[in-house]
Amino acid sequence: MAHILVPPVKKPLPVAPIATRKFIDPQNMDMSVKPGDNFYLYANGNWLKKNEIPASKTSWGSFNELRDKSVAAMKTLLDDAAKTTTKGRLYQMVGDFYSSGMDTAAIDQRGFDPIKADLARIEKVNNKTVFFDELAYQRSQGNGMLFNFGITQDRKNVSKYLPSFGQGGTSLPDRDYYLKNDGRSQKIRDAYRDNVTKMFALIGEEPTQASQDADVIMRMETALAKAQMSRVEMRDPYKTYNKLTVASFSQQTPGINWADQLVKFGVRNQDTVLVQNPTFYKSLDSLVTATPIEDLRTYMRWNIIKDGAPYLSDAFVKQNFAFSRVLTGQKVQTPRWERISGLIDGSLGDLLGQLYVQTYFKPEAKQRMLTLVDNLEASYKEHIKNLDWMSEETKKRALNKLTSFKRKIGYPDKWKNYDGVTIARNDFYGNVKSVSKWRYNYMINRLGKPVDKTEWSMTPPTVNAYYSPVNNEIAFPAAILQFPFFDFDADDAVNYGGIGAVIGHEMTHGFDDSGRQYDADGTLRDWWTKDDADNFKKRADQVKEQFFGFKVLDSLKVNGQLTLGENLADLGGLAIAYDAFKKTAQGKASGKKAMIDGFTPDQRFFLSWAQVWRVNMLPEQQAQQIMTDPHAPGMYRCNGPLSNITAWYQAFNVQPDNKMYKKPEDRIKVW
């Protein structure tokens, strides 16, 4: 999901009586639109007209509303922690970090002093050997550059961690920004080059030198972009799985001794690595070999400036935002308190998360969610058993995978304590670096230890959910368990159309075009018969082609291949949630007594689904989403699956002359 608290200080505000709340509000709908022509606009049209995008946002929709509430809740907690000096380490850590980030006078006074030591180190790099030494040192400090490196689970031996090398080294959101020659891409490249020039000027470079340095950055990053796989290619878990011995990896890159590099990374006694894209590293080796040492120094200096800019003086922050405006269309910078709250959530998420859960999460929500998951799983079992395109052999394995899903609801069972992180009230940049170094060491220290399956990939205040193929787990952070996804006082139609479809979505990721290639214990292993795999692909290709047909912005269309996994998850999730809803008392009810605010239970279910996806988005942000986001825009996430659900046609009397109508034989059913 996308990828899916007006807060008091001590406890949540009391819930308003149900009589005053409309979980499906007709005032948000545009009844002039026929539901069968554009259900998204029918369900959300007036809301979209009434809710302009705030100047500090690039989009505004259901997710944004919840995220704003979550961020406001975090601010309340952080303000409280910042005023407290007697509540122990947890409050001290998050409170002092927040205070340091909000002390703009002290930050401005330091200018770019915090990065001068690193810039001075780089000036001493006088040959390729020292260059790689410095590269390793900077990585250990949290300044990774040129390529991506991490410690990840071995997809074919999920109980073991291995060093993993990924492509990287570029700054723009996607390689296509460097390679495409349309007007939009050229405008962004020009703005990026201007941004690099101005950033170098902020550390005191003369205009001519700053411009020349910007040329170096554009040249090197373009070369790295050309070597990268596309986002579509990277969705193939087999294509990106390349297990190599360290010796053979080094043989492919004559200018880079990976055994030596790994030791400098802090990695010892490892003779095997995973390489996402070996071709990228061959190109990287050639690039470094052919690039003068002074240009390599320029590249390193740029990465120090770029990574540090958000945490330096106002001049750097403003220049950062000036480029961001071109990229996203955002008119006004996000308030500083909001940026710092998000930073702390991303840096010390298990500390802030504890405060969030204590204050805002109802324990009974966890039990209600577990019940919903049980109901969705039961519905999914029936769907698998009734598939007419899958053999009994593969069905048995699919059911085993489904019942093996691990469930994570609300928050972790155990919290990280961040031992070794030092947070000072008067050193914002130092705090950021302390967390970065801790995160790197925490990652390196995984090697040789059992895989910790209790860890979460999101923090409790995150409005989102996820599925992990290597752990075969579904996770729903505390913050998503709110309206419009979930509400204790809402009828089942609303909850099943909201959080029920989210649960079904995450379950279906285990069976989408990528997730289906992992088995019940998370291992990348083919458990399908050839005929069943062919039958799946035939249906998945239909979904892919449906979404390729959606035009979003002038010449931009939805990338049906990039978004295929999410589109399959939406279609499966909605179908599974609907059938689970039909087993509830409300789902079985009919007649006028079953209607609420003039809508039948089925209508409320589909209207609930639609209101989750309502969003207004700036054109620049929408263009970026089409290029980089595996999720389709909200209108198509809403309408695309619906046009394949026969129950929706019946609920809203959709007829052949309606624009969304598909003949029964053309409606796609995968799961």
XYZ file of C-alpha atoms in Angstrom:
671
model
C 0.000 0.000 0.000
C 0.898 3.808 -0.225
C 2.308 1.442 -0.118
C -1.151 3.087 3.070
C -5.169 12.609 15.554
C -6.325 15.788 16.605
C -4.109 15.122 19.619
C -4.548 15.956 23.263
C -1.583 15.924 25.587
C -2.612 13.021 27.795
C -5.410 11.064 26.140
C -7.436 11.029 22.914
C -10.470 13.250 22.592
C -13.732 11.385 23.214
C -15.374 9.927 20.144
C -18.386 11.907 18.976
C -21.746 10.124 19.162
C -22.422 8.033 16.079
C -25.586 9.990 15.329
C -23.514 13.080 14.482
C -21.107 11.263 12.183
C -21.567 10.298 8.572
C -18.985 7.746 7.559
C -20.355 8.013 4.039
C -21.241 11.669 3.585
C -23.409 12.478 0.531
C -22.113 16.049 0.649
C -18.726 14.741 -0.488
C -20.291 13.103 -3.549
C -21.080 14.506 -6.983
C -24.477 13.046 -7.845
C -24.343 14.668 -11.298
C -21.789 12.020 -12.293
C -23.197 8.600 -13.070
C -21.547 5.980 -10.836
C -20.975 3.764 -13.873
C -19.223 6.552 -15.791
C -16.654 7.546 -13.171
C -17.269 6.092 -9.741
C -14.310 7.951 -8.242
C -15.834 11.321 -9.138
C -19.338 10.178 -8.201
C -18.132 9.205 -4.730
C -15.651 12.056 -4.198
C -16.391 14.847 -6.677
C -17.598 17.506 -4.242
C -14.865 16.647 -1.743
C -12.272 17.145 -4.481
C -13.778 20.525 -5.386
C -13.896 21.710 -1.760
C -10.441 20.540 -0.704
C -7.672 22.462 -2.403
C -4.064 21.392 -1.990
C -2.452 23.374 0.860
C 0.480 25.496 -0.281
C 2.892 23.399 1.803
C 1.739 20.125 0.200
C 2.086 18.474 -3.188
C -1.157 16.530 -2.770
C -4.185 16.430 -0.502
C -6.378 13.414 0.107
C -7.471 10.834 2.653
C -3.916 9.688 3.311
C -2.716 13.279 3.691
C -5.453 14.057 6.207
C -4.488 11.094 8.351
C -0.776 11.808 8.016
C -1.356 15.379 9.120
C -3.191 14.112 12.195
C -0.365 11.694 12.914
C 2.280 14.411 12.542
C 0.261 16.763 14.770
C 0.070 13.980 17.353
C 3.836 13.567 17.186
C 4.300 17.312 17.642
C 2.264 17.208 20.848
C 4.432 14.375 22.156
C 7.658 16.103 21.116
C 6.656 19.459 22.587
C 5.895 17.688 25.847
C 9.179 15.770 25.782
C 11.174 18.915 24.978
C 9.820 20.601 28.132
C 10.570 17.603 30.329
C 13.899 16.897 31.984
C 12.913 14.322 34.594
C 11.253 11.470 32.684
C 14.302 9.406 31.734
C 16.300 8.590 28.615
C 13.381 8.156 26.215
C 12.031 11.653 26.831
C 15.543 13.118 26.887
C 16.438 11.576 23.513
C 13.361 12.625 21.557
C 12.908 15.913 23.424
C 16.493 17.104 22.997
C 16.603 16.003 19.338
C 13.447 18.001 18.677
C 14.761 21.031 20.547
C 18.036 20.932 18.613
C 16.185 20.800 15.298
C 13.949 23.713 16.198
C 16.811 25.943 17.380
C 17.219 27.732 14.051
C 19.276 30.551 15.572
C 22.018 28.143 16.636
C 21.827 26.231 13.346
C 22.095 29.433 11.277
C 25.001 30.676 13.365
C 27.006 27.562 12.463
C 26.400 27.938 8.706
C 28.082 24.977 7.052
C 30.623 24.456 9.843
C 29.202 20.980 10.623
C 30.384 19.577 7.252
C 33.750 21.363 7.055
C 35.647 18.475 8.654
C 34.350 16.045 6.014
C 35.076 18.492 3.204
C 38.626 18.881 4.538
C 39.089 15.093 4.609
C 38.009 14.869 0.986
C 40.517 17.532 -0.076
C 43.274 15.110 0.998
C 42.083 12.414 -1.432
C 44.928 12.363 -3.979
C 44.668 8.948 -5.640
C 42.168 6.148 -6.293
C 43.311 4.065 -3.315
C 42.698 6.944 -0.908
C 39.424 7.628 -2.720
C 38.120 4.152 -1.897
C 39.407 4.453 1.671
C 37.483 7.696 2.109
C 34.418 6.232 0.420
C 34.389 3.418 2.995
C 34.912 5.820 5.893
C 32.070 8.092 4.779
C 29.771 5.104 4.387
C 30.496 4.032 7.959
C 29.437 7.522 9.058
C 26.131 7.263 7.235
C 27.281 9.079 4.072
C 26.839 6.308 1.502
C 27.648 7.368 -2.055
C 28.335 5.988 -5.550
C 26.369 2.763 -4.888
C 24.015 1.264 -2.311
C 25.172 -1.220 0.305
C 23.342 -3.012 3.075
C 22.934 -6.197 5.075
C 19.840 -8.038 3.869
C 18.238 -11.450 4.056
C 19.336 -13.933 1.443
C 16.159 -14.477 -0.587
C 17.102 -18.110 -1.191
C 18.190 -18.737 2.402
C 16.000 -16.372 4.424
C 17.410 -17.366 7.804
C 20.743 -15.773 6.878
C 21.920 -12.192 6.413
C 24.390 -11.334 3.637
C 26.182 -8.167 2.453
C 24.146 -6.758 -0.416
C 25.204 -4.340 -3.149
C 22.643 -2.271 -5.057
C 22.825 0.309 -7.816
C 22.823 3.981 -6.885
C 24.985 7.098 -6.980
C 22.390 9.444 -8.502
C 20.398 12.274 -6.920
C 17.285 12.696 -9.061
C 14.282 10.460 -8.267
C 14.795 8.071 -11.185
C 17.350 7.277 -13.882
C 14.906 8.444 -16.583
C 15.272 12.048 -15.411
C 18.837 11.888 -16.736
C 18.058 9.958 -19.912
C 14.743 11.235 -21.312
C 14.759 14.260 -23.608
C 11.172 15.489 -23.225
C 10.613 19.062 -22.101
C 9.641 18.138 -18.553
C 12.796 16.077 -17.971
C 15.044 18.725 -19.527
C 13.537 21.433 -17.320
C 14.230 19.342 -14.217
C 17.817 18.599 -15.318
C 18.451 22.299 -15.905
C 17.038 23.133 -12.469
C 19.118 20.378 -10.869
C 22.336 21.639 -12.474
C 21.485 25.155 -11.256
C 20.843 23.761 -7.771
C 24.238 22.010 -7.689
C 25.966 25.215 -8.816
C 24.276 27.296 -6.115
C 24.997 24.720 -3.403
C 28.694 24.765 -4.255
C 28.567 28.567 -4.140
C 27.134 28.373 -0.611
C 30.354 26.738 0.607
C 32.360 29.591 -0.900
C 33.203 28.483 -4.441
C 33.587 31.109 -7.151
C 30.799 31.078 -9.786
C 32.998 29.675 -12.567
C 34.316 26.859 -10.385
C 30.850 26.069 -9.032
C 29.513 25.819 -12.594
C 32.358 23.528 -13.639
C 31.741 21.341 -10.611
C 28.060 21.109 -11.546
C 29.110 19.859 -14.987
C 31.163 17.135 -13.311
C 28.197 16.034 -11.220
C 25.861 15.939 -14.222
C 28.387 13.942 -16.241
C 29.060 11.383 -13.510
C 25.469 10.940 -12.396
C 24.281 10.581 -15.998
C 26.858 7.825 -16.532
C 25.649 6.061 -13.381
C 22.008 6.447 -14.481
C 22.784 4.803 -17.837
C 24.154 1.774 -15.976
C 21.109 1.371 -13.747
C 18.248 -1.057 -14.318
C 14.823 0.481 -14.798
C 12.274 0.290 -11.992
C 10.333 -2.286 -13.991
C 13.409 -4.515 -14.338
C 14.085 -4.198 -10.614
C 10.690 -5.738 -9.828
C 11.989 -9.121 -11.026
C 13.269 -10.905 -7.887
C 15.329 -13.371 -9.933
C 16.951 -10.760 -12.176
C 18.088 -8.805 -9.123
C 19.325 -11.916 -7.278
C 22.976 -12.505 -8.082
C 24.991 -14.346 -5.444
C 28.720 -13.972 -6.039
C 31.864 -14.866 -4.177
C 33.806 -11.798 -3.125
C 36.650 -12.960 -5.364
C 34.464 -13.254 -8.464
C 32.851 -9.884 -7.718
C 36.314 -8.320 -7.625
C 37.255 -10.026 -10.884
C 34.344 -8.262 -12.583
C 35.625 -4.874 -11.351
C 39.435 -4.848 -11.809
C 39.749 -1.405 -10.241
C 37.887 -2.315 -7.034
C 39.056 -4.864 -4.465
C 35.841 -5.802 -2.705
C 37.549 -7.955 -0.088
C 39.477 -4.875 1.011
C 36.393 -2.666 0.821
C 34.284 -5.030 2.918
C 36.844 -5.025 5.723
C 36.779 -1.222 5.676
C 32.979 -1.376 5.770
C 33.308 -3.334 9.022
C 32.342 -6.641 7.355
C 34.562 -9.607 8.219
C 34.555 -13.339 7.516
C 32.176 -13.041 4.579
C 33.118 -14.728 1.329
C 29.773 -14.288 -0.453
C 27.733 -11.224 -1.397
C 24.475 -10.411 -3.175
C 24.695 -8.049 -6.138
C 21.499 -6.509 -7.449
C 22.903 -5.455 -10.824
C 26.413 -6.741 -11.740
C 26.410 -4.727 -14.975
C 26.078 -1.520 -12.954
C 29.253 -2.354 -11.033
C 31.217 -3.068 -14.213
C 30.194 0.373 -15.491
C 30.971 1.906 -12.097
C 34.464 0.413 -12.195
C 35.086 1.817 -15.675
C 33.744 5.222 -14.662
C 35.972 5.514 -11.598
C 38.997 4.314 -13.561
C 38.449 6.901 -16.316
C 37.546 9.831 -14.032
C 40.295 12.213 -12.855
C 40.837 12.263 -9.099
C 39.818 15.921 -8.878
C 36.420 15.058 -10.367
C 36.000 12.191 -7.905
C 36.707 14.652 -5.093
C 34.043 16.967 -6.531
C 31.554 14.101 -6.579
C 32.303 13.278 -2.937
C 32.053 16.913 -1.871
C 28.677 17.208 -3.591
C 27.356 14.197 -1.709
C 28.473 15.671 1.614
C 26.777 18.988 0.770
C 23.595 17.369 -0.590
C 23.157 14.978 2.327
C 23.901 17.678 4.889
C 21.850 20.508 3.375
C 18.549 19.793 5.201
C 20.385 20.047 8.550
C 22.488 23.154 7.868
C 21.709 26.873 7.924
C 18.674 28.486 6.344
C 20.515 29.293 3.099
C 21.043 25.585 2.406
C 17.507 24.644 3.419
C 16.023 27.338 1.167
C 18.142 26.294 -1.802
C 17.130 22.686 -1.259
C 13.481 23.713 -1.361
C 13.973 25.935 -4.425
C 14.899 22.835 -6.418
C 12.190 20.758 -4.782
C 9.614 23.289 -6.034
C 10.597 22.565 -9.629
C 10.508 18.817 -9.032
C 7.187 18.636 -7.179
C 5.372 21.941 -7.691
C 5.120 22.535 -3.931
C 4.541 26.246 -3.333
C 5.466 26.754 0.319
C 7.949 24.802 2.369
C 6.604 22.302 4.869
C 6.678 23.882 8.362
C 9.900 23.195 10.202
C 8.207 21.482 13.152
C 6.637 19.031 10.725
C 9.958 18.295 9.027
C 11.710 17.748 12.357
C 8.876 15.548 13.652
C 9.183 13.372 10.559
C 12.953 13.249 10.932
C 12.708 12.017 14.519
C 10.083 9.456 13.548
C 12.509 8.162 10.926
C 15.530 8.356 13.233
C 14.283 7.295 16.671
C 11.004 5.736 15.595
C 10.903 3.079 18.294
C 11.251 5.730 21.024
C 8.710 8.146 19.598
C 6.545 5.158 18.674
C 6.315 4.093 22.308
C 4.967 7.509 23.265
C 2.557 7.463 20.331
C 1.142 4.048 21.201
C 0.787 4.892 24.905
C -1.187 8.025 24.103
C -3.162 7.370 20.938
C -3.563 3.650 20.293
C -6.521 1.765 21.750
C -5.459 -1.762 22.753
C -8.842 -3.095 21.681
C -8.078 -1.967 18.123
C -5.428 -4.682 17.923
C -7.924 -7.403 18.807
C -10.489 -6.011 16.362
C -7.854 -6.032 13.625
C -6.889 -9.639 14.376
C -10.539 -10.605 13.991
C -10.720 -8.779 10.670
C -7.546 -10.510 9.489
C -9.075 -13.877 10.453
C -12.177 -13.064 8.426
C -10.163 -11.918 5.414
C -8.015 -15.042 5.586
C -11.123 -17.245 5.649
C -12.456 -15.411 2.588
C -9.112 -15.774 0.811
C -9.098 -19.542 1.488
C -12.467 -19.875 -0.233
C -11.253 -17.870 -3.231
C -8.183 -20.055 -3.655
C -10.169 -23.274 -3.291
C -12.687 -22.099 -5.898
C -10.188 -20.935 -8.541
C -10.954 -22.517 -11.899
C -7.508 -21.835 -13.361
C -5.265 -23.378 -10.680
C -4.455 -27.059 -10.095
C -5.073 -28.771 -6.771
C -1.321 -29.188 -6.309
C -0.620 -25.461 -6.509
C -3.755 -24.604 -4.510
C -2.423 -26.684 -1.623
C 0.834 -24.715 -1.627
C -0.999 -21.390 -1.948
C -3.182 -22.238 1.040
C -0.090 -23.189 3.028
C 1.462 -19.828 2.238
C -1.729 -17.968 3.162
C -2.054 -19.661 6.550
C 1.655 -19.035 7.219
C 1.292 -15.225 7.074
C 2.751 -13.601 10.175
C 0.626 -10.735 11.491
C 1.931 -7.487 12.916
C -0.653 -5.089 14.265
C -0.099 -1.638 15.736
C 3.462 -1.742 17.070
C 6.465 -4.057 17.657
C 6.548 -6.662 20.414
C 9.983 -5.353 21.371
C 11.448 -1.904 20.888
C 14.895 -0.795 19.745
C 16.725 1.103 22.492
C 19.353 2.877 20.339
C 22.253 2.084 22.655
C 25.237 4.174 21.629
C 23.249 7.092 20.207
C 24.124 10.387 21.844
C 21.620 13.226 21.564
C 22.590 16.752 22.602
C 20.142 19.619 22.947
C 22.496 22.050 21.204
C 23.906 19.972 18.308
C 21.326 19.239 15.609
C 23.736 18.071 12.912
C 25.667 15.998 15.446
C 22.436 14.296 16.486
C 21.619 13.416 12.892
C 25.105 11.965 12.441
C 24.964 10.033 15.707
C 21.792 8.270 14.572
C 23.258 7.655 11.094
C 26.350 5.987 12.541
C 24.220 3.935 14.931
C 21.985 2.783 12.083
C 25.006 1.699 10.035
C 26.568 -0.219 12.925
C 23.216 -1.794 13.828
C 22.968 -3.047 10.260
C 26.538 -4.400 10.155
C 26.075 -6.155 13.494
C 23.300 -8.286 12.012
C 25.887 -10.447 10.269
C 26.323 -13.832 11.880
C 23.153 -13.461 13.954
C 19.736 -15.083 13.455
C 17.293 -13.075 11.367
C 15.156 -10.969 13.702
C 11.600 -11.409 12.451
C 10.168 -9.216 15.190
C 11.534 -6.076 13.505
C 9.180 -3.717 11.729
C 9.844 -1.813 8.492
C 7.525 1.043 9.559
C 6.970 3.003 12.750
C 3.647 3.120 14.672
C 2.767 6.724 13.592
C 3.040 5.723 9.900
C -0.170 5.873 7.857
C 0.595 2.860 5.713
C 0.821 -0.928 5.668
C 3.134 -3.462 4.067
C 3.816 -7.048 3.074
C 7.323 -8.530 3.336
C 7.917 -11.442 0.934
C 11.075 -12.738 2.660
C 9.302 -12.855 6.026
C 5.865 -13.673 4.572
C 4.322 -11.125 6.933
C 1.647 -8.452 6.815
C 1.954 -5.353 9.004
C -0.461 -2.558 9.905
C 0.991 0.331 11.965
C -1.176 1.973 14.607
C -1.777 5.188 12.658
C -3.622 3.524 9.769
C -6.239 2.103 12.155
C -8.336 5.256 11.908
C -11.136 6.551 9.697
C -11.536 6.402 6.697
C -9.836 3.011 7.000
C -11.222 1.918 10.352
C -13.494 3.216 13.090
C -15.029 1.402 16.067
C -18.322 3.207 15.521
C -18.541 2.638 11.775
C -20.733 -0.047 10.245
C -19.087 -3.149 8.789
C -19.561 -1.917 5.226
C -17.303 1.054 5.944
C -14.656 -0.925 7.804
C -14.535 -3.764 5.291
C -14.452 -1.337 2.350
C -11.606 0.520 4.091
C -9.247 -1.461 6.314
C -10.686 -4.778 5.107
C -9.588 -3.993 1.553
C -6.197 -2.866 2.921
C -5.775 -6.205 4.703
C -6.793 -8.051 1.548
C -4.396 -5.849 -0.439
C -1.413 -6.767 1.714
C -2.376 -10.463 1.657
C -2.572 -10.339 -2.137
C 0.966 -8.961 -2.315
C 1.984 -12.466 -1.278
C 0.396 -13.627 -4.528
C 1.112 -10.754 -6.926
C 3.480 -11.107 -9.901
C 6.543 -10.708 -7.663
C 5.336 -11.962 -4.263
C 3.965 -15.211 -5.705
C 7.538 -16.275 -6.445
C 8.305 -16.611 -2.718
C 7.087 -19.642 -0.793
C 5.504 -20.009 2.652
C 8.737 -19.436 4.589
C 9.746 -16.469 2.434
C 12.249 -18.293 0.241
C 12.544 -17.292 -3.411
C 11.548 -20.641 -4.854
C 9.228 -21.704 -7.674
C 6.270 -23.558 -6.154
C 4.009 -23.325 -9.211
C 3.307 -25.831 -11.962
C 4.083 -24.427 -15.396
C 0.428 -24.443 -16.454
C -0.641 -22.600 -13.294
C 2.115 -20.021 -13.724
C 1.039 -19.486 -17.345
C -2.591 -19.111 -16.278
C -1.617 -16.542 -13.654
C 0.499 -14.587 -16.129
C -2.351 -14.500 -18.629
C -4.614 -12.848 -16.059
C -1.910 -10.554 -14.731
C -1.209 -9.381 -18.284
C -4.874 -8.387 -18.585
C -4.501 -6.167 -15.497
C -1.285 -4.734 -16.907
C -2.940 -3.815 -20.204
C -5.971 -2.317 -18.449
C -3.760 0.134 -16.565
C -1.583 0.947 -19.560
C -4.815 2.326 -21.030
C -5.235 5.031 -18.361
C -4.037 8.472 -19.477
C -3.180 10.778 -16.585
C -1.374 13.944 -17.675
C -0.940 15.221 -21.272
C 1.127 12.381 -22.807
C 1.746 10.492 -19.574
C 0.001 7.178 -19.053
C -0.006 4.825 -16.085
C 2.860 2.338 -16.401
C 0.925 -0.915 -16.234
C 4.091 -2.953 -15.718
C 5.570 -0.808 -12.939
C 2.232 -0.698 -11.093
C 1.241 -4.317 -11.750
C 1.940 -5.604 -8.237
C -0.112 -2.876 -6.588
C -2.932 -3.188 -9.110
C -3.135 -6.944 -8.559
C -3.167 -6.310 -4.808
C -5.968 -3.749 -5.140
C -8.088 -6.062 -7.295
C -7.543 -9.076 -5.055
C -7.919 -7.099 -1.846
C -11.223 -5.549 -2.884
C -12.697 -8.872 -4.042
C -11.593 -10.706 -0.882
C -12.848 -7.920 1.413
C -16.246 -7.826 -0.310
C -16.796 -11.558 0.162
C -15.691 -11.300 3.799
C -18.141 -8.421 4.286
C -20.980 -10.503 2.845
C -20.552 -12.940 5.749
C -21.370 -10.229 8.319
C -24.911 -9.514 9.502
C -24.938 -6.203 7.640
C -23.570 -7.855 4.522
C -26.453 -10.344 4.570
C -29.108 -7.699 5.258
C -31.388 -6.267 2.606
C -34.400 -3.989 2.251
C -35.020 -0.446 3.474
C -34.153 -1.260 7.085
C -30.619 -2.138 5.986
C -30.074 1.262 4.366
C -28.065 4.038 6.040
C -28.304 7.599 4.728
C -30.055 6.231 1.648
C -27.381 3.696 0.722
C -27.558 -0.100 0.782
C -24.857 -2.093 2.595
C -23.174 -2.993 -0.713
C -23.237 0.615 -1.870
C -21.649 1.730 1.390
C -18.926 -0.881 1.009
C -17.920 0.391 -2.432
C -18.291 4.057 -1.443
C -15.979 3.394 1.499
C -13.432 1.903 -0.894
C -13.667 4.957 -3.138
C -13.240 7.590 -0.414
C -9.953 6.020 0.691
C -8.398 6.992 -2.671
C -9.640 10.563 -3.018
C -6.744 12.931 -3.623
C -5.896 16.190 -5.394
C -2.319 16.299 -6.688
C -0.099 18.928 -8.306
C 0.774 18.159 -11.958
C 4.517 18.123 -11.219
C 4.019 15.631 -8.407
C 1.725 13.518 -10.559
C 4.344 13.386 -13.312
C 6.925 12.235 -10.780
C 4.517 9.629 -9.414
C 3.965 8.148 -12.876
C 7.732 7.730 -13.327
C 8.722 6.506 -9.874
C 5.755 5.178 -7.894
C 4.612 1.531 -8.154
C 1.111 2.744 -7.223
C -1.298 4.106 -9.841
C -2.951 7.509 -9.196
C -5.955 7.443 -6.872
C -8.687 7.638 -9.519
C -7.395 4.540 -11.271
C -6.748 2.632 -8.053
C -10.427 3.229 -7.309
C -12.001 2.660 -10.726
C -9.682 0.035 -12.213
C -10.546 -2.803 -9.800
C -14.240 -1.841 -9.564
C -14.787 -2.351 -13.283
C -13.896 -6.023 -12.724
C -16.198 -6.610 -9.714
C -19.658 -7.853 -10.739
C -21.171 -6.981 -7.341
C -20.336 -3.301 -7.977
C -22.309 -3.385 -11.241
C -25.302 -4.798 -9.368
C -25.031 -2.350 -6.459
C -25.125 0.726 -8.720
C -27.083 -0.662 -11.694
C -24.182 -0.109 -14.078
C -25.332 -0.572 -17.674
C -23.600 -1.209 -21.023
C -23.842 2.468 -22.002
C -21.820 3.525 -18.921
C -18.178 4.419 -19.537
C -16.741 2.002 -16.963
C -18.831 -0.935 -18.168
C -17.035 -4.131 -19.165
C -18.775 -7.197 -20.522
C -18.956 -10.031 -17.972
C -16.540 -12.136 -20.018
C -14.031 -9.229 -20.062
C -13.991 -8.689 -16.299
C -10.669 -9.786 -14.886
C -10.540 -12.201 -11.976
C -7.179 -13.326 -10.656
C -7.658 -14.296 -7.000
